[in-house]
Tab-separated table of C-alpha atoms and ligand atoms in Angstrom:
chain	number	residue	atom	x	y	z
A	1	UNK	CA	68.644	280.998	-6.679
A	2	UNK	CA	65.367	279.588	-5.424
A	3	UNK	CA	64.505	280.248	-1.770
A	4	UNK	CA	63.967	276.303	-0.897
A	5	UNK	CA	66.905	274.178	-2.585
A	6	UNK	CA	66.015	272.061	-5.264
A	7	UNK	CA	64.856	268.489	-4.367
A	8	UNK	CA	68.073	266.053	-5.096
A	9	UNK	CA	67.786	263.634	-8.213
A	10	UNK	CA	66.123	260.028	-7.315
A	11	UNK	CA	67.460	257.202	-9.451
A	12	UNK	CA	65.806	255.390	-10.489
A	13	UNK	CA	62.980	257.689	-11.123
A	14	UNK	CA	59.777	257.464	-8.923
A	15	UNK	CA	56.289	256.592	-10.153
A	16	UNK	CA	55.552	260.140	-8.807
A	17	UNK	CA	57.560	262.319	-6.650
A	18	UNK	CA	56.170	265.986	-5.645
A	19	UNK	CA	57.788	268.679	-3.515
A	20	UNK	CA	55.081	270.336	-1.353
A	21	UNK	CA	57.222	273.601	-0.674
A	22	UNK	CA	57.152	273.273	2.957
A	23	UNK	CA	60.054	273.579	5.187
A	24	UNK	CA	62.589	270.464	5.248
A	25	UNK	CA	63.332	267.866	7.742
A	26	UNK	CA	66.478	268.367	9.497
A	27	UNK	CA	68.279	265.954	10.717
A	28	UNK	CA	69.530	266.823	14.079
A	29	UNK	CA	71.252	264.834	17.670
A	30	UNK	CA	68.211	263.835	18.706
A	31	UNK	CA	66.605	262.187	15.442
A	32	UNK	CA	65.469	258.474	15.564
A	33	UNK	CA	64.478	255.662	13.274
A	34	UNK	CA	61.105	254.565	15.204
A	35	UNK	CA	59.352	251.253	14.071
A	36	UNK	CA	56.840	248.718	15.585
A	37	UNK	CA	58.702	245.907	17.515
A	38	UNK	CA	58.146	242.697	15.011
A	39	UNK	CA	61.408	240.703	14.262
A	40	UNK	CA	61.124	241.170	10.800
A	41	UNK	CA	61.355	245.106	10.956
A	42	UNK	CA	64.061	245.089	13.509
A	43	UNK	CA	66.522	244.639	10.952
A	44	UNK	CA	65.177	247.221	8.571
A	45	UNK	CA	64.998	250.020	11.132
A	46	UNK	CA	69.176	248.946	12.157
A	47	UNK	CA	69.758	249.512	8.111
A	48	UNK	CA	68.034	252.591	8.122
A	49	UNK	CA	69.642	254.300	11.247
A	50	UNK	CA	72.943	252.620	9.825
A	51	UNK	CA	72.395	254.242	6.403
A	52	UNK	CA	71.385	257.634	7.595
A	53	UNK	CA	73.929	257.614	10.605
A	54	UNK	CA	76.548	256.863	7.713
A	55	UNK	CA	75.567	259.687	5.574
A	56	UNK	CA	75.396	262.090	8.745
A	57	UNK	CA	78.410	260.671	10.374
A	58	UNK	CA	76.659	260.184	13.650
A	59	UNK	CA	74.699	257.075	15.239
A	60	UNK	CA	71.034	257.412	15.200
A	61	UNK	CA	68.814	255.867	17.815
A	62	UNK	CA	66.205	253.218	16.900
A	63	UNK	CA	63.091	253.015	19.028
A	64	UNK	CA	60.298	250.486	19.102
A	65	UNK	CA	57.322	252.514	19.860
A	66	UNK	CA	54.841	254.493	18.412
A	67	UNK	CA	54.600	257.843	19.359
A	68	UNK	CA	53.320	260.742	17.310
A	69	UNK	CA	56.815	262.437	18.385
A	70	UNK	CA	58.245	265.091	16.415
A	71	UNK	CA	61.910	264.601	14.842
A	72	UNK	CA	61.305	260.929	14.233
A	73	UNK	CA	62.049	258.543	10.779
A	74	UNK	CA	58.931	256.255	10.961
A	75	UNK	CA	59.012	252.759	9.335
A	76	UNK	CA	55.353	251.133	9.005
A	77	UNK	CA	54.391	248.148	7.402
A	78	UNK	CA	50.716	247.815	6.436
A	79	UNK	CA	50.503	244.120	5.488
A	80	UNK	CA	51.575	241.280	7.177
A	81	UNK	CA	53.057	238.530	4.311
A	82	UNK	CA	55.398	238.224	1.842
A	83	UNK	CA	57.802	240.492	0.073
A	84	UNK	CA	56.681	240.444	-3.455
A	85	UNK	CA	55.191	243.908	-3.360
A	86	UNK	CA	58.255	246.781	-3.331
A	87	UNK	CA	55.575	249.617	-3.456
A	88	UNK	CA	56.002	252.007	-0.923
A	89	UNK	CA	55.195	255.557	0.226
A	90	UNK	CA	57.334	258.477	1.423
A	91	UNK	CA	56.132	261.455	3.093
A	92	UNK	CA	58.353	264.346	4.291
A	93	UNK	CA	57.535	267.376	6.502
A	94	UNK	CA	59.548	269.475	8.548
A	95	UNK	CA	58.211	267.510	12.132
A	96	UNK	CA	59.225	263.867	10.654
A	97	UNK	CA	59.729	261.715	7.998
A	98	UNK	CA	57.177	258.935	7.323
A	99	UNK	CA	57.831	255.573	5.038
A	100	UNK	CA	54.968	252.924	4.594
A	101	UNK	CA	55.345	249.857	2.229
A	102	UNK	CA	53.775	246.422	2.352
A	103	UNK	CA	56.619	244.297	2.596
A	104	UNK	CA	60.004	244.600	4.359
A	105	UNK	CA	61.715	245.023	0.859
A	106	UNK	CA	59.492	247.987	0.394
A	107	UNK	CA	60.501	249.563	3.292
A	108	UNK	CA	64.061	249.171	2.089
A	109	UNK	CA	62.999	250.778	-1.376
A	110	UNK	CA	61.649	253.948	0.949
A	111	UNK	CA	64.787	253.844	3.062
A	112	UNK	CA	67.176	254.072	-0.212
A	113	UNK	CA	64.779	256.637	-1.774
A	114	UNK	CA	65.163	258.963	1.372
A	115	UNK	CA	68.837	258.343	1.216
A	116	UNK	CA	69.001	259.955	-2.140
A	117	UNK	CA	66.541	262.837	-1.051
A	118	UNK	CA	69.072	264.041	1.867
A	119	UNK	CA	71.215	267.094	1.044
A	120	UNK	CA	73.949	269.279	2.999
A	121	UNK	CA	72.623	272.705	3.909
A	122	UNK	CA	75.493	275.239	3.835
A	123	UNK	CA	75.610	275.296	7.861
A	124	UNK	CA	76.195	271.620	7.542
A	125	UNK	CA	73.057	270.185	8.291
A	126	UNK	CA	71.386	267.356	6.526
A	127	UNK	CA	67.940	267.922	5.225
A	128	UNK	CA	65.429	266.117	3.484
A	129	UNK	CA	63.212	268.549	1.249
A	130	UNK	CA	59.232	268.514	2.143
A	131	UNK	CA	57.920	266.098	-0.499
A	132	UNK	CA	55.502	263.258	-1.314
A	133	UNK	CA	56.975	259.941	-3.204
A	134	UNK	CA	54.658	257.460	-4.591
A	135	UNK	CA	56.543	254.455	-6.080
A	136	UNK	CA	56.510	251.024	-7.462
A	137	UNK	CA	58.535	248.657	-9.987
A	138	UNK	CA	57.598	248.277	-13.357
A	139	UNK	CA	59.155	244.589	-13.194
A	140	UNK	CA	59.575	242.249	-9.979
A	141	UNK	CA	62.955	240.815	-11.542
A	142	UNK	CA	65.702	243.384	-11.308
A	143	UNK	CA	69.182	241.865	-11.460
A	144	UNK	CA	72.590	241.989	-11.715
A	145	UNK	CA	74.532	238.875	-13.030
A	146	UNK	CA	78.545	238.679	-11.335
A	147	UNK	CA	80.684	236.209	-12.620
A	148	UNK	CA	82.793	235.285	-9.816
A	149	UNK	CA	84.175	232.214	-11.883
A	150	UNK	CA	86.304	233.641	-14.246
A	151	UNK	CA	87.658	235.987	-10.907
A	152	UNK	CA	86.730	235.542	-8.157
A	153	UNK	CA	85.297	238.177	-6.004
A	154	UNK	CA	85.689	238.143	-2.334
A	155	UNK	CA	82.957	238.582	0.259
A	156	UNK	CA	83.603	241.805	1.309
A	157	UNK	CA	83.764	243.154	-2.112
A	158	UNK	CA	80.458	241.129	-3.216
A	159	UNK	CA	78.853	243.361	-0.355
A	160	UNK	CA	79.856	246.382	-1.928
A	161	UNK	CA	78.081	245.569	-5.253
A	162	UNK	CA	75.002	244.412	-3.132
A	163	UNK	CA	74.890	247.794	-1.697
A	164	UNK	CA	75.133	249.168	-4.675
A	165	UNK	CA	72.125	247.207	-5.817
A	166	UNK	CA	70.349	248.088	-3.178
A	167	UNK	CA	71.295	251.874	-3.407
A	168	UNK	CA	69.575	251.433	-7.229
A	169	UNK	CA	66.531	249.182	-5.701
A	170	UNK	CA	67.855	246.138	-7.821
A	171	UNK	CA	66.393	243.020	-6.148
A	172	UNK	CA	67.755	239.937	-7.794
A	173	UNK	CA	72.115	238.981	-7.161
A	174	UNK	CA	72.516	236.373	-9.838
A	175	UNK	CA	75.919	234.879	-9.541
A	176	UNK	CA	77.731	232.979	-11.890
A	177	UNK	CA	79.120	230.153	-9.480
A	178	UNK	CA	81.090	227.759	-12.068
A	179	UNK	CA	82.973	227.954	-15.256
A	180	UNK	CA	85.757	226.162	-16.731
A	181	UNK	CA	88.385	228.473	-14.938
A	182	UNK	CA	87.271	227.577	-11.666
A	183	UNK	CA	84.727	226.389	-9.125
A	184	UNK	CA	83.422	228.899	-6.263
A	185	UNK	CA	80.769	227.621	-3.982
A	186	UNK	CA	81.189	224.717	-1.328
A	187	UNK	CA	79.102	222.056	-2.340
A	188	UNK	CA	78.217	219.282	0.501
A	189	UNK	CA	78.002	216.127	-2.132
A	190	UNK	CA	81.005	217.208	-4.088
A	191	UNK	CA	83.689	218.348	-2.001
A	192	UNK	CA	86.609	217.778	-4.353
A	193	UNK	CA	85.053	220.843	-6.902
A	194	UNK	CA	85.878	223.709	-4.093
A	195	UNK	CA	89.445	221.643	-3.207
A	196	UNK	CA	90.576	220.747	-6.718
A	197	UNK	CA	89.083	223.373	-8.730
A	198	UNK	CA	88.548	226.666	-6.766
A	199	UNK	CA	92.109	228.104	-6.477
A	200	UNK	CA	92.486	228.888	-10.211
A	201	UNK	CA	91.546	232.162	-12.370
A	202	UNK	CA	91.827	233.504	-15.663
A	203	UNK	CA	95.460	234.253	-16.530
A	204	UNK	CA	96.640	232.404	-13.484
A	205	UNK	CA	95.303	235.018	-11.212
A	206	UNK	CA	94.401	234.102	-7.439
A	207	UNK	CA	91.261	232.246	-7.187
A	208	UNK	CA	88.742	231.207	-4.048
A	209	UNK	CA	85.762	230.033	-3.169
A	210	UNK	CA	82.528	231.020	-0.720
A	211	UNK	CA	82.091	228.095	1.781
A	212	UNK	CA	78.794	227.442	3.137
A	213	UNK	CA	78.941	229.902	5.968
A	214	UNK	CA	80.522	232.880	3.258
A	215	UNK	CA	77.525	231.782	1.211
A	216	UNK	CA	74.651	231.732	4.247
A	217	UNK	CA	76.033	235.120	4.915
A	218	UNK	CA	75.702	236.526	1.438
A	219	UNK	CA	72.487	235.527	1.250
A	220	UNK	CA	71.345	237.200	4.762
A	221	UNK	CA	73.020	240.615	3.688
A	222	UNK	CA	71.506	240.677	0.405
A	223	UNK	CA	67.936	239.716	2.068
A	224	UNK	CA	68.336	242.438	4.822
A	225	UNK	CA	68.577	244.940	1.522
A	226	UNK	CA	65.844	243.150	-0.419
A	227	UNK	CA	68.282	241.297	-2.921
A	228	UNK	CA	67.291	237.729	-3.420
A	229	UNK	CA	70.362	235.421	-4.426
A	230	UNK	CA	69.815	233.385	-7.619
A	231	UNK	CA	72.749	231.126	-7.686
A	232	UNK	CA	74.231	229.185	-10.893
A	233	UNK	CA	75.461	226.206	-11.784
A	234	UNK	CA	76.438	226.575	-15.443
A	235	UNK	CA	76.065	223.325	-17.121
A	236	UNK	CA	76.014	221.280	-19.910
A	237	UNK	CA	79.146	223.374	-21.261
A	238	UNK	CA	81.296	225.349	-19.009
A	239	UNK	CA	81.811	222.957	-17.011
A	240	UNK	CA	85.839	222.240	-17.094
A	241	UNK	CA	86.569	223.057	-13.207
A	242	UNK	CA	83.639	219.998	-12.542
A	243	UNK	CA	85.638	217.793	-15.194
A	244	UNK	CA	89.101	218.765	-13.536
A	245	UNK	CA	87.827	217.921	-10.019
A	246	UNK	CA	85.558	214.652	-11.168
A	247	UNK	CA	87.182	212.573	-13.751
A	248	UNK	CA	84.345	210.255	-13.466
A	249	UNK	CA	82.328	213.238	-15.397
A	250	UNK	CA	85.070	212.524	-18.550
A	251	UNK	CA	84.319	209.606	-21.234
A	252	UNK	CA	88.184	208.443	-20.519
A	253	UNK	CA	87.609	208.562	-16.932
A	254	UNK	CA	90.512	210.879	-16.378
A	255	UNK	CA	90.399	214.572	-15.013
A	256	UNK	CA	90.744	217.306	-17.516
A	257	UNK	CA	93.798	219.834	-16.867
A	258	UNK	CA	92.612	223.395	-15.452
A	259	UNK	CA	92.020	226.097	-17.820
A	260	UNK	CA	92.815	229.474	-16.956
A	261	UNK	CA	92.301	230.946	-20.787
A	262	UNK	CA	89.303	232.851	-22.196
A	263	UNK	CA	87.965	230.399	-24.770
A	264	UNK	CA	84.483	229.072	-24.603
A	265	UNK	CA	82.415	226.041	-25.805
A	266	UNK	CA	85.014	223.417	-25.659
A	267	UNK	CA	83.830	221.869	-22.183
A	268	UNK	CA	80.974	219.330	-21.743
A	269	UNK	CA	79.317	216.716	-19.607
A	270	UNK	CA	78.516	213.455	-21.491
A	271	UNK	CA	74.574	211.967	-20.991
A	272	UNK	CA	75.537	208.623	-21.322
A	273	UNK	CA	78.193	208.457	-18.451
A	274	UNK	CA	76.362	207.112	-14.932
A	275	UNK	CA	78.361	210.051	-12.880
A	276	UNK	CA	76.427	212.583	-14.956
A	277	UNK	CA	72.607	212.301	-13.553
A	278	UNK	CA	74.235	211.401	-9.838
A	279	UNK	CA	76.528	214.705	-10.139
A	280	UNK	CA	73.623	217.115	-11.624
A	281	UNK	CA	71.227	215.724	-8.943
A	282	UNK	CA	73.145	215.904	-5.984
A	283	UNK	CA	74.799	219.205	-6.889
A	284	UNK	CA	71.683	220.961	-7.635
A	285	UNK	CA	69.983	219.491	-4.328
A	286	UNK	CA	72.699	220.883	-2.450
A	287	UNK	CA	72.962	224.472	-3.955
A	288	UNK	CA	68.824	224.567	-3.951
A	289	UNK	CA	69.013	223.666	-0.343
A	290	UNK	CA	71.718	226.610	0.213
A	291	UNK	CA	69.202	229.026	-1.122
A	292	UNK	CA	65.871	230.206	0.217
A	293	UNK	CA	65.122	232.118	-3.004
A	294	UNK	CA	62.790	230.284	-5.352
A	295	UNK	CA	65.070	230.179	-8.615
A	296	UNK	CA	68.380	228.020	-9.409
A	297	UNK	CA	70.313	228.956	-12.644
A	298	UNK	CA	71.616	225.719	-14.804
A	299	UNK	CA	73.617	228.072	-17.432
A	300	UNK	CA	73.153	226.115	-20.677
A	301	UNK	CA	74.954	228.439	-22.596
A	302	UNK	CA	77.529	228.600	-25.610
A	303	UNK	CA	77.664	224.335	-26.008
A	304	UNK	CA	79.634	224.081	-29.038
A	305	UNK	CA	80.693	220.742	-29.249
A	306	UNK	CA	77.363	218.655	-28.325
A	307	UNK	CA	74.505	217.484	-30.620
A	308	UNK	CA	71.245	219.227	-30.306
A	309	UNK	CA	69.386	215.900	-28.759
A	310	UNK	CA	71.930	215.339	-26.213
A	311	UNK	CA	72.263	218.898	-25.342
A	312	UNK	CA	68.222	218.683	-24.561
A	313	UNK	CA	68.636	215.510	-22.489
A	314	UNK	CA	71.232	217.303	-19.873
A	315	UNK	CA	68.970	220.533	-19.725
A	316	UNK	CA	65.978	218.381	-18.837
A	317	UNK	CA	68.084	216.446	-16.346
A	318	UNK	CA	69.589	219.549	-14.894
A	319	UNK	CA	66.097	221.371	-14.753
A	320	UNK	CA	64.293	218.133	-13.230
A	321	UNK	CA	67.024	218.021	-10.644
A	322	UNK	CA	66.042	221.982	-9.770
A	323	UNK	CA	62.331	221.190	-9.423
A	324	UNK	CA	62.976	217.915	-7.625
A	325	UNK	CA	64.839	220.505	-5.030
A	326	UNK	CA	61.555	222.366	-5.149
A	327	UNK	CA	62.956	225.287	-7.162
A	328	UNK	CA	62.255	227.441	-10.469
A	329	UNK	CA	64.584	227.253	-13.759
A	330	UNK	CA	66.072	229.796	-15.331
A	331	UNK	CA	68.668	229.098	-18.177
A	332	UNK	CA	70.634	231.098	-20.873
A	333	UNK	CA	68.651	231.434	-23.829
A	334	UNK	CA	70.069	228.307	-25.821
A	335	UNK	CA	67.779	226.519	-23.387
A	336	UNK	CA	64.995	227.749	-25.371
A	337	UNK	CA	65.525	225.492	-28.201
A	338	UNK	CA	64.843	222.454	-25.586
A	339	UNK	CA	61.187	221.480	-24.138
A	340	UNK	CA	60.592	223.420	-21.466
A	341	UNK	CA	58.109	223.262	-18.158
A	342	UNK	CA	55.836	226.700	-18.350
A	343	UNK	CA	57.240	229.225	-15.895
A	344	UNK	CA	60.509	228.485	-16.746
A	345	UNK	CA	62.893	231.717	-17.034
A	346	UNK	CA	64.631	231.941	-20.307
A	347	UNK	CA	67.599	234.559	-20.035
A	348	UNK	CA	68.136	236.863	-23.136
A	349	UNK	CA	71.677	237.842	-24.092
A	350	UNK	CA	72.629	237.343	-27.461
A	351	UNK	CA	70.621	239.590	-29.915
A	352	UNK	CA	72.283	238.115	-33.044
A	353	UNK	CA	70.230	234.981	-33.457
A	354	UNK	CA	67.026	234.494	-34.959
A	355	UNK	CA	63.700	235.345	-32.498
A	356	UNK	CA	61.223	233.000	-33.695
A	357	UNK	CA	62.090	229.812	-30.730
A	358	UNK	CA	62.134	232.546	-28.378
A	359	UNK	CA	58.246	233.168	-29.681
A	360	UNK	CA	57.622	229.743	-29.577
A	361	UNK	CA	59.139	229.170	-25.945
A	362	UNK	CA	56.455	232.580	-24.854
A	363	UNK	CA	54.000	230.685	-26.380
A	364	UNK	CA	54.579	228.016	-24.625
A	365	UNK	CA	54.712	229.708	-21.243
A	366	UNK	CA	58.664	230.361	-20.652
A	367	UNK	CA	59.165	233.901	-19.269
A	368	UNK	CA	61.688	236.162	-20.418
A	369	UNK	CA	64.591	238.014	-18.347
A	370	UNK	CA	66.193	240.548	-20.966
A	371	UNK	CA	70.064	240.708	-20.805
A	372	UNK	CA	70.286	242.251	-23.864
A	373	UNK	CA	74.065	241.988	-24.531
A	374	UNK	CA	74.235	245.437	-26.632
A	375	UNK	CA	72.518	247.097	-23.845
A	376	UNK	CA	72.987	245.285	-20.688
A	377	UNK	CA	76.239	243.618	-20.761
A	378	UNK	CA	78.228	245.521	-18.535
A	379	UNK	CA	81.805	243.841	-19.040
A	380	UNK	CA	81.553	245.937	-22.657
A	381	UNK	CA	83.604	248.766	-23.207
A	382	UNK	CA	82.358	252.291	-23.103
A	383	UNK	CA	84.782	252.998	-26.336
A	384	UNK	CA	87.537	251.927	-28.142
A	385	UNK	CA	89.808	253.738	-25.464
A	386	UNK	CA	88.230	251.871	-22.552
A	387	UNK	CA	91.178	249.501	-21.496
A	388	UNK	CA	89.189	246.969	-19.142
A	389	UNK	CA	86.134	244.782	-20.670
A	390	UNK	CA	85.417	242.962	-24.146
A	391	UNK	CA	83.923	244.236	-27.175
A	392	UNK	CA	82.254	241.381	-28.898
A	393	UNK	CA	78.570	242.896	-28.212
A	394	UNK	CA	79.930	246.407	-29.371
A	395	UNK	CA	80.750	249.342	-27.206
A	396	UNK	CA	77.749	250.234	-24.370
A	397	UNK	CA	77.831	253.917	-23.982
A	398	UNK	CA	75.797	255.434	-20.833
A	399	UNK	CA	72.833	256.130	-23.243
A	400	UNK	CA	73.211	252.659	-24.711
A	401	UNK	CA	72.478	251.147	-21.405
A	402	UNK	CA	69.925	253.403	-21.024
A	403	UNK	CA	67.640	253.645	-24.247
A	404	UNK	CA	66.214	250.398	-24.688
A	405	UNK	CA	63.001	248.985	-24.499
A	406	UNK	CA	62.561	245.183	-23.052
A	407	UNK	CA	58.722	244.542	-23.687
A	408	UNK	CA	59.099	244.975	-27.517
A	409	UNK	CA	63.088	243.363	-27.829
A	410	UNK	CA	62.251	240.203	-29.072
A	411	UNK	CA	59.860	240.185	-31.796
A	412	UNK	CA	56.833	237.556	-31.375
A	413	UNK	CA	57.495	237.595	-27.456
A	414	UNK	CA	54.674	239.502	-25.713
A	415	UNK	CA	55.275	241.755	-23.131
A	416	UNK	CA	53.454	239.567	-20.527
A	417	UNK	CA	56.057	237.004	-20.904
A	418	UNK	CA	58.706	239.701	-20.058
A	419	UNK	CA	59.768	239.321	-16.001
A	420	UNK	CA	62.107	241.593	-16.021
A	421	UNK	CA	65.891	243.191	-16.819
A	422	UNK	CA	69.320	241.557	-15.598
A	423	UNK	CA	72.640	243.681	-15.939
A	424	UNK	CA	75.267	241.256	-16.241
A	425	UNK	CA	79.338	241.804	-15.575
A	426	UNK	CA	81.690	238.696	-16.994
A	427	UNK	CA	85.016	239.129	-15.413
A	428	UNK	CA	87.436	237.637	-18.185
A	429	UNK	CA	89.356	241.048	-17.777
A	430	UNK	CA	88.048	242.250	-14.500
A	431	UNK	CA	90.449	241.136	-11.600
A	432	UNK	CA	89.206	243.550	-8.365
A	433	UNK	CA	86.645	245.787	-7.260
A	434	UNK	CA	87.963	248.836	-8.746
A	435	UNK	CA	87.723	247.316	-12.377
A	436	UNK	CA	83.916	245.673	-11.656
A	437	UNK	CA	82.941	249.332	-10.015
A	438	UNK	CA	84.917	251.212	-13.543
A	439	UNK	CA	82.612	248.826	-15.402
A	440	UNK	CA	79.332	249.122	-13.474
A	441	UNK	CA	79.186	252.883	-13.017
A	442	UNK	CA	77.429	254.808	-14.178
A	443	UNK	CA	75.875	252.237	-16.603
A	444	UNK	CA	74.183	249.853	-13.586
A	445	UNK	CA	72.412	252.921	-12.881
A	446	UNK	CA	70.939	253.274	-16.105
A	447	UNK	CA	69.826	249.603	-16.504
A	448	UNK	CA	68.239	249.999	-12.916
A	449	UNK	CA	65.851	252.712	-13.731
A	450	UNK	CA	65.092	250.638	-17.515
A	451	UNK	CA	63.713	247.703	-15.062
A	452	UNK	CA	61.919	250.136	-12.058
A	453	UNK	CA	60.744	253.253	-14.118
A	454	UNK	CA	57.977	252.515	-16.889
A	455	UNK	CA	58.659	253.986	-20.291
A	456	UNK	CA	56.499	257.022	-20.135
A	457	UNK	CA	58.748	258.257	-17.508
A	458	UNK	CA	61.926	257.708	-19.056
A	459	UNK	CA	63.720	259.995	-20.780
A	460	UNK	CA	67.600	260.036	-21.778
A	461	UNK	CA	68.181	263.959	-21.228
A	462	UNK	CA	66.216	263.842	-17.919
A	463	UNK	CA	68.483	260.895	-16.824
A	464	UNK	CA	71.438	262.474	-17.972
A	465	UNK	CA	70.876	265.451	-15.627
A	466	UNK	CA	69.869	263.304	-12.518
A	467	UNK	CA	73.070	260.866	-12.811
A	468	UNK	CA	74.997	264.070	-12.197
A	469	UNK	CA	74.067	263.787	-8.498
A	470	UNK	CA	75.499	260.000	-8.374
A	471	UNK	CA	79.160	261.172	-8.670
A	472	UNK	CA	79.680	262.881	-5.609
A	473	UNK	CA	78.254	259.607	-3.670
A	474	UNK	CA	80.344	257.251	-5.245
A	475	UNK	CA	83.545	259.340	-4.430
A	476	UNK	CA	82.347	259.548	-0.926
A	477	UNK	CA	82.126	255.617	-0.756
A	478	UNK	CA	85.984	255.552	-2.608
A	479	UNK	CA	84.279	253.687	-5.564
A	480	UNK	CA	85.918	254.083	-9.191
A	481	UNK	CA	83.652	254.923	-11.726
A	482	UNK	CA	83.716	255.974	-15.647
A	483	UNK	CA	82.977	260.000	-16.169
A	484	UNK	CA	80.974	259.304	-19.276
A	485	UNK	CA	81.822	262.088	-21.546
A	486	UNK	CA	77.821	262.199	-22.519
A	487	UNK	CA	77.292	263.671	-18.894
A	488	UNK	CA	78.224	267.110	-17.757
A	489	UNK	CA	79.390	265.654	-14.481
B	1	LIG	C1	79.422	235.368	-23.379
B	1	LIG	S1	76.416	235.446	-21.879
B	1	LIG	C2	78.889	234.522	-22.250
B	1	LIG	C3	80.071	234.236	-21.025
B	1	LIG	C4	80.939	235.053	-21.636
B	1	LIG	C5	80.882	236.567	-22.055
B	1	LIG	C6	81.914	237.662	-22.021
B	1	LIG	C7	76.645	233.860	-21.918
B	1	LIG	C8	75.549	233.399	-21.571
B	1	LIG	N1	77.936	233.465	-22.072
B	1	LIG	O1	80.517	232.708	-21.215
B	1	LIG	O2	82.137	235.448	-20.146
B	1	LIG	O3	80.106	236.324	-22.989
B	1	LIG	O4	81.047	239.001	-22.344
């Protein structure tokens, strides 16, 4: 047995983590979090105190002053602007823990690493081993897409998921807010969307929606954890909730019936109806105005009953509406078949199709977000015995979620065109938080490491040993998770 307890595993694996061999930092009654008294840091300090306090079971004080006093967790910001740089440094010694970053988001990453490094000593005290961590993400977009349309995800459950995202250093929450089965976001210019189309879900289950205030609260909660929200309004297909609420979007002028099945591809907008352009402009303007992040997702997937020309016209109209509202466009991979402005983000999901159009889109300046169904669709079953989930993209065991390389995934799309990695969870079969986390855990941690850690530092055997420490953490939070037989839990 080593005299000094081993350093707990950190996921995603940091670029550098070195044990110095010194005595550990011990969290005591008098431990405080110390931070400069800047408005943008106060929230972070409170978050740190809250996260540490929650693990230690006592409340931890925050002080806004510099001091060389021992027994402190010191948060320091070394640059004044932006939150793009998420790199951080964590140095723990017997006397103090120093967290240094260039942005508030970087400090959140450092706090999460600190939280993962805490261990309970035999005497019940909590310790941080003496280490030096220097870390930075591989990709700037590390997302989770959540389908809140097929089944609604209540705000309190969404916050649990955002907390989990932050714990694995994910930084983009993509909300799939509309689909055939329901409309989940209150939109100022189109009040009937939530009035008439929010109460339904797949299978006749209860629905729901986020009011404008709920959405602002979600955005703020996520932002405090270094997570940006990317809202998706899926057009020109997957729109039955919209055509059910607004009959003027259909050729007959009659609203369509509510839909609670799980077929895809049947609903659509019509380019030549006068109401269509107004709908796209006003809805995307409203959604953009509610969203501080720089991206809005226009969907664009699985439109199975439309000629390519009309599809391209509608994708262009939706994209123009997003850009007019000052945002950048994201769309599912099908939009790569239409002319795209440089900088548009194409989200790759269906690996069964030919790669050439994607290579051409990359040439023309599109960026790629990698969500390959057979690795990153966390609504897929783990194996044939998994009760929930779908299996159209195959079964995804933990190792399948871990062992893949984003930069070489699409032949002809160069590594520089890859903006990041996003897991997705579709909710046709997932009705509550237990169902969601039983599919997300442990696979979300695997995807997070693919997105954060450089390939040279990634190794399946090493990962399957490190993930073991996460089980007790999920248990403490009361979350359901899957005991993958690939891990010695
Ligand atoms: C494909 S992925 C879809 C969704 C389904 C999902 C189920 C994508 C862009 N479209 O509509 O919910 O498969 O796994």
